[in-house]
Amino acid sequence: MGYAQLGGVNLNLYRAHVLVCAGAGCVSSGCLNTMQALTDEIAKLGLDREIKVIETGCIGTCDLGPVIVVYPEGVFYRNVTTDDAREIANEHLLKGRTIQRLLYRNPLTSQLVQTYGEMEFFNRQIRIALRNTGLIDPEVIEEYIARDGYEGLARVLTTMSEEQVIATITASGLRGRGGAGFPTGKKWGFTLRAPSEQKYVVCNADEGDPGAFMDRSILEGDPHTIIEAMSIAGYAVGASKGYVYVRAEYPLAVKRLQLALDQARKYGFLGQNIFGTNFSFDIMIRVGAGAFVCGEETALLASIEGRRGEPRPRPPYPAVKGLWGKPTLINNVETFANICPIILYGAEWYSRIGTEKSKGTKVFAVAGNINNTGLVEVPMGMTLRQIVFDVCGGIPGGKEFKAAQTGGPSGGCLTKEQLDVTMEYDTLVAAGSMMGSGGLIVMDEDACMVDMARFFLDFTQDESCGKCTPCRIGTKRMLEILDRITKGEGRVGDIEALYGLAENIRETSLCGLGQSAPNPVLSMIKHFREEYEAHIREKRCPAGVCQALISYNIIASKCRGCGLCARVCPTAAVSGKPKEVYRIVRAKCVNCGACLEKCPFGAIVRS
């Protein structure tokens, strides 16, 4: 504790820093109340000149929020309530005692983990795109500058030509993180060489895949890195204006990005003659209505122009004819988040991470039946098994891994036989899936693959823009077939009909979203055809998920006649007399499963 002098300015030195995760997930779980209680208690104890509380972006462990990390020890507290926060102030910050019951517990060994650095969820990661999220206050530009912020822009503008910048990005091997994995340097080169006095840079922040939220977290936790990277891109391709297209469902990201833009203009990092050079550049925000199709670049450009967000045929590509007919560079948020470290540390440094054809790291949004959900950033080439079991702690309840969906609703599933597939662009395509934006949904042995296919197709059918017939009508017909199958009304020939429709949709849809919409269905039929056959021919759901195909039965030898099942049944479908065997009336049963959950003797089974 004390004061230091730096350039005539007093800087308070703190003996401890407390980071409070304030990503959207933790905000939803009440982190702001937790932080307020902590701050108030620290002030009440007279420690506010010794302890600094910092509101950060997403730390990554979204299911453990609210999360607090106390430095210099790095003690990680999870699920912190307001009462817990007061206890942390009194016990840890005042008396130096770690509160054991608030520590993270390893899901595989059940052992308490004392610090952030000892958690396998974090120490197996390499954070480049997420390097500042969860570490700095995203609303304070000085914290970004202290982490070498805007040094890359200064270096580019004062020491490098446009061609040298693009050569550096090309040599790094960076590929677009939005889905297709197109080489970033090549895309920048196309835009530079397109002749025009006016060009644009667009950041695609229209993140729409179910379960994916890495772009939102970067915008919320480190908005200046996107502003700096877009400025570097603007210099490299000869653009003077930029747009960030972000969906309205991300209000916290929009708020922090707008604040960061205002701060950058105030510091002279945006606007006229940046760093005293001839380069001028500014960025504006366009808020979209949240249509999934606007993740497709031509639909996104149409939406920025104020038109309906619909795709158009390519070529011409946006690099030649984009926003308002001018050459336009489009990258997504995670791609831009890699730019500044490449400029600062060099293409060779970056290209050493990952594999031969997939350089750097990839952020995955891990969700589903897995112990540690949230954001993980790992080197390209890590296997699916390592991500699921080593980083994310495996499957809860000792259940078996069944499959993982990668690439969102446009991707495919990987089975337990494919757990050793390396997570990189080309190997995923060869395995019948894709990288996509990085959504990773894990399914355990209880998942029904017919119902999962219906879920993903329901999403893409609902989000179809309707412009082309194959996508609009074809996906609807496929969804109708899957609906019938899950309701026990499947017919012989349905699988072949799904294949036929899928082939037509893939070949004739206008844009990539339509062309890839059947992928989850085809992938799940390929790997789990026996489940589809069971639904259609035997009217049976092997996983016991499809309600219309479930039945509950009482095992007479185990029933004690306690009557608990009858008391919880909402439709009086269970009947009997005390100390006698009860029975279920099939016509009244609504398959809610309440009897199964209540029976203390295991006398009720689902089939």
XYZ file of C-alpha atoms in Angstrom, residues 16-23 26-27 29-42 51-90 92-93 98-99 101-104 113-117 119 122 134-135:
81
model
C -4.724 -6.773 -3.582
C -6.818 -6.611 -6.744
C -10.204 -8.312 -6.870
C -11.486 -9.121 -10.356
C -15.243 -9.518 -10.666
C -16.433 -11.138 -13.890
C -19.104 -8.928 -15.466
C -19.718 -10.741 -18.729
C -22.393 -13.314 -14.748
C -24.494 -10.147 -14.995
C -26.541 -14.385 -12.312
C -26.303 -11.243 -10.193
C -22.619 -10.283 -10.261
C -23.348 -6.558 -10.053
C -25.108 -7.008 -6.704
C -22.239 -9.222 -5.553
C -19.685 -6.593 -6.549
C -21.622 -3.830 -4.818
C -21.819 -5.855 -1.600
C -18.081 -6.522 -1.807
C -17.244 -2.881 -2.448
C -19.468 -1.692 0.393
C -17.987 -4.173 2.841
C -14.432 -3.242 1.850
C -8.004 -3.212 -2.138
C -9.063 -2.415 -5.695
C -12.180 -4.041 -7.121
C -12.207 -4.300 -10.926
C -15.179 -5.139 -13.117
C -13.918 -7.261 -16.012
C -15.307 -8.924 -19.108
C -16.070 -12.633 -19.292
C -13.544 -14.865 -17.522
C -14.941 -17.898 -19.319
C -16.502 -20.135 -16.663
C -20.073 -19.148 -17.335
C -21.759 -21.872 -15.264
C -19.827 -20.847 -12.127
C -20.919 -17.229 -11.947
C -20.776 -14.869 -10.204
C -17.010 -15.374 -10.224
C -14.375 -13.481 -8.228
C -10.575 -13.823 -8.521
C -8.363 -12.347 -5.792
C -4.809 -11.344 -6.730
C -1.875 -11.561 -6.097
C -2.657 -15.143 -4.955
C -5.083 -15.802 -7.817
C -7.679 -17.416 -5.553
C -10.754 -18.306 -7.618
C -14.180 -18.115 -5.959
C -17.312 -19.360 -7.743
C -21.073 -18.850 -7.329
C -20.451 -15.907 -5.008
C -23.576 -14.427 -3.427
C -23.788 -11.030 -1.739
C -23.335 -12.684 1.680
C -20.342 -14.596 0.326
C -18.845 -11.340 -0.942
C -19.047 -9.805 2.525
C -17.429 -12.925 3.952
C -14.598 -12.678 1.407
C -13.987 -9.096 2.509
C -13.904 -10.024 6.188
C -9.828 -13.245 2.957
C -9.118 -9.564 2.398
C -9.112 -18.434 2.063
C -12.759 -19.496 2.176
C -16.295 -23.718 0.585
C -16.286 -21.144 -2.231
C -13.392 -22.699 -4.111
C -13.779 -24.579 -7.375
C -8.526 -26.147 -6.415
C -6.985 -23.169 -4.684
C -6.097 -20.827 -7.541
C -7.043 -19.789 -11.037
C -3.691 -21.015 -12.383
C -7.530 -25.021 -12.733
C -7.537 -22.371 -17.630
C -11.533 -11.253 -17.698
C -8.332 -9.375 -16.942
